[in-house]
Coordinates of C-alpha atoms and ligand atoms in Angstrom, one line a residue:
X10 CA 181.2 115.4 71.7
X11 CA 177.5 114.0 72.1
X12 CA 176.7 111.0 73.7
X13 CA 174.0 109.2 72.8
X14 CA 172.4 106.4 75.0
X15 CA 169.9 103.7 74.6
X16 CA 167.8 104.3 77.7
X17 CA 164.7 101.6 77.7
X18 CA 162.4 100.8 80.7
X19 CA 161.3 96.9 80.7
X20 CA 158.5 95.9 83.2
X21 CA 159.8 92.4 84.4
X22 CA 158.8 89.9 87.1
X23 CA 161.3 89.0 90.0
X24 CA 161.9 85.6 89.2
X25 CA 163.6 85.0 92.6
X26 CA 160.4 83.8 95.7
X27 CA 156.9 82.7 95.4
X28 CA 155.3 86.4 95.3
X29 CA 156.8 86.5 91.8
X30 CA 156.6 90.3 91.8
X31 CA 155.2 91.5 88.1
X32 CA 155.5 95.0 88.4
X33 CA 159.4 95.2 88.5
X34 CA 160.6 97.7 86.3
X35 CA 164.2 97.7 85.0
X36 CA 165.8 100.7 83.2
X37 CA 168.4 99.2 81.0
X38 CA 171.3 101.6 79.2
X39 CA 173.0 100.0 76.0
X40 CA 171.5 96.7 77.2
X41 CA 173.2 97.0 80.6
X42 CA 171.2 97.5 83.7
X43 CA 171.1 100.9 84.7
X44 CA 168.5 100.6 87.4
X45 CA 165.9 98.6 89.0
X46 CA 162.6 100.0 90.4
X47 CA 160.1 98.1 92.6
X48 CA 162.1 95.0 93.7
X49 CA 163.4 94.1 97.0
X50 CA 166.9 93.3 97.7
X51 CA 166.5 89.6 97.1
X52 CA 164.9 90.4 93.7
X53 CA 168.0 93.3 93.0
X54 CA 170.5 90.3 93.8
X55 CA 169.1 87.7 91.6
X56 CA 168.4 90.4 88.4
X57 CA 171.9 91.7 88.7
X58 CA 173.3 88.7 88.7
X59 CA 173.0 88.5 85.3
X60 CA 176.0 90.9 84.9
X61 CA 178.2 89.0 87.6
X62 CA 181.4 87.6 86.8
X63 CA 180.3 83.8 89.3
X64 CA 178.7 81.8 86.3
X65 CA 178.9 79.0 84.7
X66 CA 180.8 79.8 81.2
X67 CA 182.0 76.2 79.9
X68 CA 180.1 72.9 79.2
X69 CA 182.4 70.7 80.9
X70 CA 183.5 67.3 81.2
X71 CA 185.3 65.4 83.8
X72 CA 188.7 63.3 82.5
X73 CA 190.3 61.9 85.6
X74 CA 190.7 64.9 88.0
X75 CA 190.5 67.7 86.0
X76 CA 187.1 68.7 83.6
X77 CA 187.8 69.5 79.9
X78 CA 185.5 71.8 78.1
X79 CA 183.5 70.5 75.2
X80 CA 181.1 71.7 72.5
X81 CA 177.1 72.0 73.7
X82 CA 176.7 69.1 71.3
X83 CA 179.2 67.3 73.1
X84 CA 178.0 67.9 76.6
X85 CA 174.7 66.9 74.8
X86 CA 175.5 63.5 73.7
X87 CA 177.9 62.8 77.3
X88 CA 174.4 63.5 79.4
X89 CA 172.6 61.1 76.9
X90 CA 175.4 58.7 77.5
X91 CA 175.4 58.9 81.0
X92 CA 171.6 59.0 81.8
X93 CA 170.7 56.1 79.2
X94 CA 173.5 53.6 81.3
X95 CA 172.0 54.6 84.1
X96 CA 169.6 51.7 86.3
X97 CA 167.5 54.3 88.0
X98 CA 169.0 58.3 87.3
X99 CA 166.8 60.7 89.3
X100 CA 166.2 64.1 87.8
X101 CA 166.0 66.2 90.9
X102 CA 165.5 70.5 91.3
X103 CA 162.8 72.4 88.8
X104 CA 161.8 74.8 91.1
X105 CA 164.0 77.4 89.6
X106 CA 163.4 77.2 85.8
X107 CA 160.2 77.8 83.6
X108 CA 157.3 75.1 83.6
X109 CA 158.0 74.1 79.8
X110 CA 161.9 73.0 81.1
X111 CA 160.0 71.2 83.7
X112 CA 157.6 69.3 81.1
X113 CA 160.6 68.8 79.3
X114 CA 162.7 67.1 82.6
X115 CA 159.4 64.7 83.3
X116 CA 159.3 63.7 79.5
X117 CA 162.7 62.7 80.3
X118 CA 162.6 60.8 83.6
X119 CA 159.9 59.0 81.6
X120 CA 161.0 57.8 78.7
X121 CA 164.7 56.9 81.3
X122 CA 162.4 55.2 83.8
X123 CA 163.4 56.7 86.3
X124 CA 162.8 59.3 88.8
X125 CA 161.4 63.3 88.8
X126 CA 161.9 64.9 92.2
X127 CA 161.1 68.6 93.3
X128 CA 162.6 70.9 95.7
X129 CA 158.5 70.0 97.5
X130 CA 160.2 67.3 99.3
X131 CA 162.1 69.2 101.6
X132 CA 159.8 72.2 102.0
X133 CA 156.6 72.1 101.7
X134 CA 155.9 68.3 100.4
X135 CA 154.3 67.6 103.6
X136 CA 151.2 70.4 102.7
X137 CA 151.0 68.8 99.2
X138 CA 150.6 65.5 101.0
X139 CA 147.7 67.1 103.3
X140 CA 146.2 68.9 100.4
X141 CA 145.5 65.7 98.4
X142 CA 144.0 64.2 101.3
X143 CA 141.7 66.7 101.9
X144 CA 141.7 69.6 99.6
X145 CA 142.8 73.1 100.5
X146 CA 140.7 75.8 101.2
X147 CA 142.7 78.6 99.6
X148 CA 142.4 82.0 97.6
X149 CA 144.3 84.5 95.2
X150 CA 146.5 86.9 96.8
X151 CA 144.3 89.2 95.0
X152 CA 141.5 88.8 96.7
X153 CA 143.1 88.6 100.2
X154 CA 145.2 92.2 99.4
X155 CA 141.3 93.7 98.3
X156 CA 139.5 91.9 101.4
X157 CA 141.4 90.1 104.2
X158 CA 140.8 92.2 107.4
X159 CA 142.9 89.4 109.6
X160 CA 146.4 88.3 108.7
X161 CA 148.3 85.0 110.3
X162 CA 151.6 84.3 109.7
X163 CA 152.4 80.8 110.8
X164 CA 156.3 79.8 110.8
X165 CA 157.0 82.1 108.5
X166 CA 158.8 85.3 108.4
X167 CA 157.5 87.2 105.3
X168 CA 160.2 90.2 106.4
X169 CA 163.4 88.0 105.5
X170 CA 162.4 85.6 103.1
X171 CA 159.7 87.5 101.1
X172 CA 160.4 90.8 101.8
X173 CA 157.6 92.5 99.2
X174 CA 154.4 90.5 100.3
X175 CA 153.6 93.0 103.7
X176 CA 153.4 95.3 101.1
X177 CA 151.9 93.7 97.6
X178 CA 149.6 91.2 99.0
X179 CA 149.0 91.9 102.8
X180 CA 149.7 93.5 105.7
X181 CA 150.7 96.8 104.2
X182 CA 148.9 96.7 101.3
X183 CA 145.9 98.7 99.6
X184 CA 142.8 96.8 98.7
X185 CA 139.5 97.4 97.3
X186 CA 137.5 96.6 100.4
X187 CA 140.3 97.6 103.4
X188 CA 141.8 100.1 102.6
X189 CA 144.5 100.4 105.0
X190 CA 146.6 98.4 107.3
X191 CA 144.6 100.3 110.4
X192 CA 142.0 98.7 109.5
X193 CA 143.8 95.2 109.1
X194 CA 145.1 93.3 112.0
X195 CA 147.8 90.8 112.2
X196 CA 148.6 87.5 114.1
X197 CA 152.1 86.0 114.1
X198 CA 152.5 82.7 115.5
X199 CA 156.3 81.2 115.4
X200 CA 159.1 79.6 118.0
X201 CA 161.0 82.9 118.0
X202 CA 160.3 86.8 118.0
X203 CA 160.7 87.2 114.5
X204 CA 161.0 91.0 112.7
X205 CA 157.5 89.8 111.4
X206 CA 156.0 89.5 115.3
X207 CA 157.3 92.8 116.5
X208 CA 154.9 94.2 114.2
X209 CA 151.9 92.4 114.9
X210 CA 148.6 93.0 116.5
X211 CA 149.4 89.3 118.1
X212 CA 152.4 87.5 118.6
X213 CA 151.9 83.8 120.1
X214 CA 155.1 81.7 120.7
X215 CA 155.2 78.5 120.8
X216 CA 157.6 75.6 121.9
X217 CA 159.4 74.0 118.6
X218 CA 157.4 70.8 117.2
X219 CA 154.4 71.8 119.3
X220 CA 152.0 73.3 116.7
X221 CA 149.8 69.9 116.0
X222 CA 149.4 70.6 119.8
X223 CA 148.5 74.4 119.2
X224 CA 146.6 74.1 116.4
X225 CA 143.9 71.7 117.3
X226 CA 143.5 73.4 120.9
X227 CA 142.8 76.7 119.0
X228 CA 140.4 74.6 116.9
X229 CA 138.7 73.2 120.3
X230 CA 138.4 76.9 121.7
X231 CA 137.1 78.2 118.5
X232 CA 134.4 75.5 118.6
X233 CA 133.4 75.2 121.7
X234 CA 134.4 78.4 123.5
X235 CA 137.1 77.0 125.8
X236 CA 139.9 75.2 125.8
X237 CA 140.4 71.5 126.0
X238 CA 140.7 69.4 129.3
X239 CA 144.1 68.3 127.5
X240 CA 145.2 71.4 126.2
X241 CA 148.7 72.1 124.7
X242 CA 151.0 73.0 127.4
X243 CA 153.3 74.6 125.0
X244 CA 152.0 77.6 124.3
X245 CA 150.2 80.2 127.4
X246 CA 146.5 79.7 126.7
X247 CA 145.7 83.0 127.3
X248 CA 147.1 84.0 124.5
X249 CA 145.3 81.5 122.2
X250 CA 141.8 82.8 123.5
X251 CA 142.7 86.3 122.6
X252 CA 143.6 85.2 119.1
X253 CA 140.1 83.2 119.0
X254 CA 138.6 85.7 119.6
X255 CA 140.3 88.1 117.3
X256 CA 139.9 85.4 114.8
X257 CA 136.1 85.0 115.1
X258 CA 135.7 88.7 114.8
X259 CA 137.2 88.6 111.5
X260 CA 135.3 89.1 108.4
X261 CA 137.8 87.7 105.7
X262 CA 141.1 85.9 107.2
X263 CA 143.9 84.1 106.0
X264 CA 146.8 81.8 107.2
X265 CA 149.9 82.2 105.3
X266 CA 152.3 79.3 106.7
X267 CA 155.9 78.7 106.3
X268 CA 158.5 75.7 106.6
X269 CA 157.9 76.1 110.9
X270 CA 154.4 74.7 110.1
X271 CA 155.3 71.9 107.1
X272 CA 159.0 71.1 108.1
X273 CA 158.4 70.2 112.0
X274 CA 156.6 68.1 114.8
X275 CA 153.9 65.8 113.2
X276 CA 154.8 67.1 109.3
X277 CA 151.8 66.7 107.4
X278 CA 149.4 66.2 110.4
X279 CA 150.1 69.5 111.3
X280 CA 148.6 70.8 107.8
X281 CA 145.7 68.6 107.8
X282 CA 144.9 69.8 111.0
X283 CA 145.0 73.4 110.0
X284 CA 142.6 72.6 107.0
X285 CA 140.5 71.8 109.0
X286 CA 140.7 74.4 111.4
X287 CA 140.2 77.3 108.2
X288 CA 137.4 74.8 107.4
X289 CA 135.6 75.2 110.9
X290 CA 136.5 78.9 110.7
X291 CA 134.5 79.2 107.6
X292 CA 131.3 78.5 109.7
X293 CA 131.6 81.6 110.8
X294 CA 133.3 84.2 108.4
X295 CA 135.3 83.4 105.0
X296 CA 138.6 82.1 105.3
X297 CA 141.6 80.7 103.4
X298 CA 145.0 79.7 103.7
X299 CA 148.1 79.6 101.2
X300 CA 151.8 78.5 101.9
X301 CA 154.5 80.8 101.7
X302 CA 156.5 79.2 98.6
X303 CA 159.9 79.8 98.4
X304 CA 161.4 79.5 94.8
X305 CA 160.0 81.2 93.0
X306 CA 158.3 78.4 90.5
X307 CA 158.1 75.7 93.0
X308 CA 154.3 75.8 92.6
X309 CA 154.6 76.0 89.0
X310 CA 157.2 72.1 89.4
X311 CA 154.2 71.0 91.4
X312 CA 151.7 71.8 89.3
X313 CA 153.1 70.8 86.0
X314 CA 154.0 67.7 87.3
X315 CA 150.5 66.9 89.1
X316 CA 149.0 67.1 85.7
X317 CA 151.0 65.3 84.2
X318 CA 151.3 62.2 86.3
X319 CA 149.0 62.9 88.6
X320 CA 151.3 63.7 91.5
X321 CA 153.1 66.9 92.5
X322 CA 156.6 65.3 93.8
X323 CA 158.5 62.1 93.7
X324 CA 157.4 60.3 91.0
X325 CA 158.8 57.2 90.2
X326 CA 158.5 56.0 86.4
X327 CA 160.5 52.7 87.1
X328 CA 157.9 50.3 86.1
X329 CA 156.5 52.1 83.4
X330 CA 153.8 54.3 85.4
X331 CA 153.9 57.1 87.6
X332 CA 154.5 55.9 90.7
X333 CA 154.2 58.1 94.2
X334 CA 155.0 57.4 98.0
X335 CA 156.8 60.3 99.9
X336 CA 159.0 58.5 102.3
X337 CA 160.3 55.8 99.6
X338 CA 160.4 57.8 95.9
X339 CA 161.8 61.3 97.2
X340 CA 165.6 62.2 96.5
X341 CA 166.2 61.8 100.3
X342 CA 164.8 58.1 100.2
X343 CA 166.5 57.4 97.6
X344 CA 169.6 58.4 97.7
X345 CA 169.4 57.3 101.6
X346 CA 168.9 53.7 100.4
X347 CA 171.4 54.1 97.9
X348 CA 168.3 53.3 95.2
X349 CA 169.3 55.4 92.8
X350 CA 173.2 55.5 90.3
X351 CA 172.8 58.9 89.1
X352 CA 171.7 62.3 89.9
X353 CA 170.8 64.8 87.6
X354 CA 170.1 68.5 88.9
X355 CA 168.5 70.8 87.4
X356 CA 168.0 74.7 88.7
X357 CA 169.0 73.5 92.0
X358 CA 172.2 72.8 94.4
X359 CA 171.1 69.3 95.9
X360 CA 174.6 68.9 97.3
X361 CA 174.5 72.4 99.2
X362 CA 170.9 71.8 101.0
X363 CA 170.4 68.1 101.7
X364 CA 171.2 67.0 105.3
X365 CA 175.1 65.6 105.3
X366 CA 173.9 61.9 105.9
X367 CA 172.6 61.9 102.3
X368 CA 174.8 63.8 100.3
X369 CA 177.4 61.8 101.5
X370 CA 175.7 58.7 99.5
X371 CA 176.4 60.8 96.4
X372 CA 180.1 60.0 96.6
X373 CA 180.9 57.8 93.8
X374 CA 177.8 58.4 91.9
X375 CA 177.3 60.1 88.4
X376 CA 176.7 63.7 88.7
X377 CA 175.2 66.1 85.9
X378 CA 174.5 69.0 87.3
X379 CA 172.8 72.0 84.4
X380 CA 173.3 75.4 86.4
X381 CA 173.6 79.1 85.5
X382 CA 176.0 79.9 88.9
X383 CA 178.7 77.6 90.3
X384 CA 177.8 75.5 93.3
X385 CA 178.8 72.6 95.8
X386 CA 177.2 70.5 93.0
X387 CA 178.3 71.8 89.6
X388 CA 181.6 71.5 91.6
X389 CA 181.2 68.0 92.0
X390 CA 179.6 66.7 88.9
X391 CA 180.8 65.1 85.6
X392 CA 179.3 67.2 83.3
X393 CA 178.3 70.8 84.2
X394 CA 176.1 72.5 81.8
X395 CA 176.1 76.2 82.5
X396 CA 172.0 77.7 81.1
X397 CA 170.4 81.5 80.6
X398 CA 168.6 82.7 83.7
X399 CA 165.4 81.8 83.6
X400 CA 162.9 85.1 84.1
X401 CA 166.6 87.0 83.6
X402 CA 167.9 86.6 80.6
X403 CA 165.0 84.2 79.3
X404 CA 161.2 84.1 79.6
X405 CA 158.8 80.9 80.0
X406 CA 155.9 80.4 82.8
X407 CA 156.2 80.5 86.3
X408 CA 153.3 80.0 88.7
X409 CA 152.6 82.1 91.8
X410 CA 152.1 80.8 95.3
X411 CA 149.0 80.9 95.3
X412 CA 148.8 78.8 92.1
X413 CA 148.5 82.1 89.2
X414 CA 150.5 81.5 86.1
X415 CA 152.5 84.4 85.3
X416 CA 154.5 85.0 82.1
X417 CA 158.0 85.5 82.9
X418 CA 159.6 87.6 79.9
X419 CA 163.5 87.7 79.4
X420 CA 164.8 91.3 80.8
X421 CA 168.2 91.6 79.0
X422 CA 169.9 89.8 75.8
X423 CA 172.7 87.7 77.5
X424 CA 175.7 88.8 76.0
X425 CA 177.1 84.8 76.9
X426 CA 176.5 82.4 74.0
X427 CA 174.5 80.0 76.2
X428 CA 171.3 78.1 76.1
X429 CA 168.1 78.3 78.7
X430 CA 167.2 75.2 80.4
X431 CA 164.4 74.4 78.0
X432 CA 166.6 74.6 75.1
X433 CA 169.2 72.3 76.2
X434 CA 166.6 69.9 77.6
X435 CA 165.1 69.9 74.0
X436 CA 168.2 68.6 73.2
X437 CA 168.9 66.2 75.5
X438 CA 165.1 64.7 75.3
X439 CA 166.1 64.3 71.2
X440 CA 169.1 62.9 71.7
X441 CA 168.1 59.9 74.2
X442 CA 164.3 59.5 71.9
X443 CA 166.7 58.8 69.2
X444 CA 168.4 57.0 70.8
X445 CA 166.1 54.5 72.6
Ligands
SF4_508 FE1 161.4 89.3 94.0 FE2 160.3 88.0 96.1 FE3 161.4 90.4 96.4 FE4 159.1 90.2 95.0 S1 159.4 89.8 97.2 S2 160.9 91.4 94.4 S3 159.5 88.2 94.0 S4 162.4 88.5 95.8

């Protein structure tokens, strides 16, 4: 007996981190995965997930304790329902999903007056705070691979949490101008020995919440040649005049930082001080920095919504207008101050990753929660309305960490008779325009 199989290769993007790896290449066998070439285990994980028996399968409804499954169109008009009696619904996650679901969710929070939140605001909100202040000076990861001769990692452990970008984009990659990683070196500055620091030319520790400290000493030696009368006492000096001087011999460098740089000791102040240390570096050679995003279309939720409204996070549409104040319109203030009466999640697990303190305000409050995979907050909510994966088993646009759109094109038909996040949200923008 012959067997004939469907073999076809499709050359994918990892929609899983920031690097948003394009060059992923899946070898699919009667529309099953057969293999996947190019992607790291992170990116293997969320591809094959596709295939794994923990989704969500069911639009459900909650009736007392138990959740009934209903028709799409039913789940449909129930969200409508539920968001339109709502005082003030925030409409929190988007930074897993495609830009056009994103466009879709602040169309929404618009026309509900209420509230659009990213995952920014507890990651890397505080850099988008410094960077409207004062403007970033930044680069492609392009043009870093073909011509960045120094490499710093700052709180952030590429090795773990974006296990392709040594290799892509960096430290172990091949560019036009240096060609090899001899001929690169690398800095690592973090509170622990990470797998990252073993490996570089540098490491610097430094005590937790001390980099403000750090960073404006190494700007002090840098410009002046020596370090302050009141210099940081967290971090052995001698080290920091060996990366100065390291640094200054550099002909193209770059800062990649992580959430130990935006997530502790004086939050923003810590990035605007490191702007304006690349900017006194660029006195003497070129130099950039870009953060080290972590889902993989965070940026993309940032940018979409900055042009838009104007603001990358938190935006409040209660009285009519965009309206943006990190520290009184981002899901943690509100829900802290018990501001808002519902919570919509989109792409995201709110319930899983905010501190205890506020979750715990979500008890009692409307929950929608649109989701391809179970989680602590599909678990909790009213309606659960189970989506495609995005990049997976759908396409749209994601954008890079470094701010590049890329096209993400769906890998495999989904053999589930579901929706992706922008068609439901289609739906669910109809239904409440129709009915306002
Ligand atoms: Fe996917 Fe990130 Fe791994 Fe690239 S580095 S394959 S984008 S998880």
């Amino acid at each position: 007996m012959k067997i004939i199989v469907n073999r076809i290769i499709v050359k994918a993007t990892c929609p899983y981190c920031g690097c948003l790896c394009d060059d992923v290449e899946v070898t699919l066998e009667d529309g099953e995965i057969y293999s996947i070439k190019n992607a790291c285990p992170l990116g293997r994980m969320k591809i094959n997930s596709a295939t794994s028996n923990v989704r969500n399968l069911k639009y459900l409804i909650k009736s007392g304790n138990d959740k009934i499954e209903v028709t799409v169109d039913e789940a449909v008009e129930e969200t409508a329902n539920l968001l339109l009696s709502a005082d003030k619904p925030i409409l929190y996650g988007w930074s897993n999903t495609s830009c056009e679901a994103q466009r879709l969710g602040l169309k929404i929070a618009k026309i509900l007056r209420g509230v659009w939140d990213n995952t920014t605001s507890v990651c890397h909100g505080t850099a988008a705070i410094a960077t409207a202040e004062s403007g970033i000076p930044s680069a492609t990861l392009g043009e870093v691979k073909n011509r960045a001769d120094l490499i710093i990692y700052w709180g952030s452990n590429p090795l773990e949490a974006h296990p392709r970008h040594f290799k892509r984009y960096s430290y172990y990659s091949k560019g036009r101008f240096v060609s090899n990683n001899a001929r690169r070196k690398m800095i690592v500055i973090d509170v622990r020995e990470t797998s990252a620091a073993r490996l570089a030319d540098k490491f610097i520790q430094v005590k937790p919440n001390s980099d403000y400290k750090v960073i404006s000493t190494l700007h002090h030696i840098i410009k002046f040649g020596e370090p302050p009368e009141r210099k940081a006492a967290e971090v052995n000096i001698n080290d920091l005049m060996e990366a100065a001087k390291l640094i200054k011999e550099a002909k193209f460098g770059v800062v990649f930082f992580g959430l130990g740089l935006t997530m502790t000791g004086y939050g923003y102040c810590n990035l605007d001080a490191l702007y304006s240390l690349i900017r006194e570096l660029n006195r003497f050679s070129k130099w950039v920095t870009i953060p080290m995003r972590g889902h993989y279309n965070v940026t993309g939720a940032n940018i979409v919504a900055s042009y838009m409204t104007g603001f990358p996070f938190a935006v409040d549409f209660s009285t009519g207008k965009p309206y943006y104040n990190p520290g009184e319109t981002t899901i943690i203030d509100l829900l802290y101050h018990n501001e808002c009466d519902l919570l919509m999640s989109v792409a995201a697990d709110p319930l899983g990753t905010l501190p205890g303190e506020v979750v715990s305000k979500t008890i009692g409050m409307k929950i929608i929660a649109q989701d391809p995979f179970p989680t602590p907050t599909t678990e909790a909510a009213d309606i659960v309305l189970p989506t495609l994966i995005c990049g997976v088993e759908t396409g749209g646009t994601a954008y890079r960490m470094d701010g590049v759109p890329i096209p993400l094109k769906p890998i495999l038909k989904s053999r589930l008779n579901l929706l992706s996040d922008e068609e439901l949200l289609k739906k669910i923008l109809e239904r409440i325009s129709w009915r306002r």
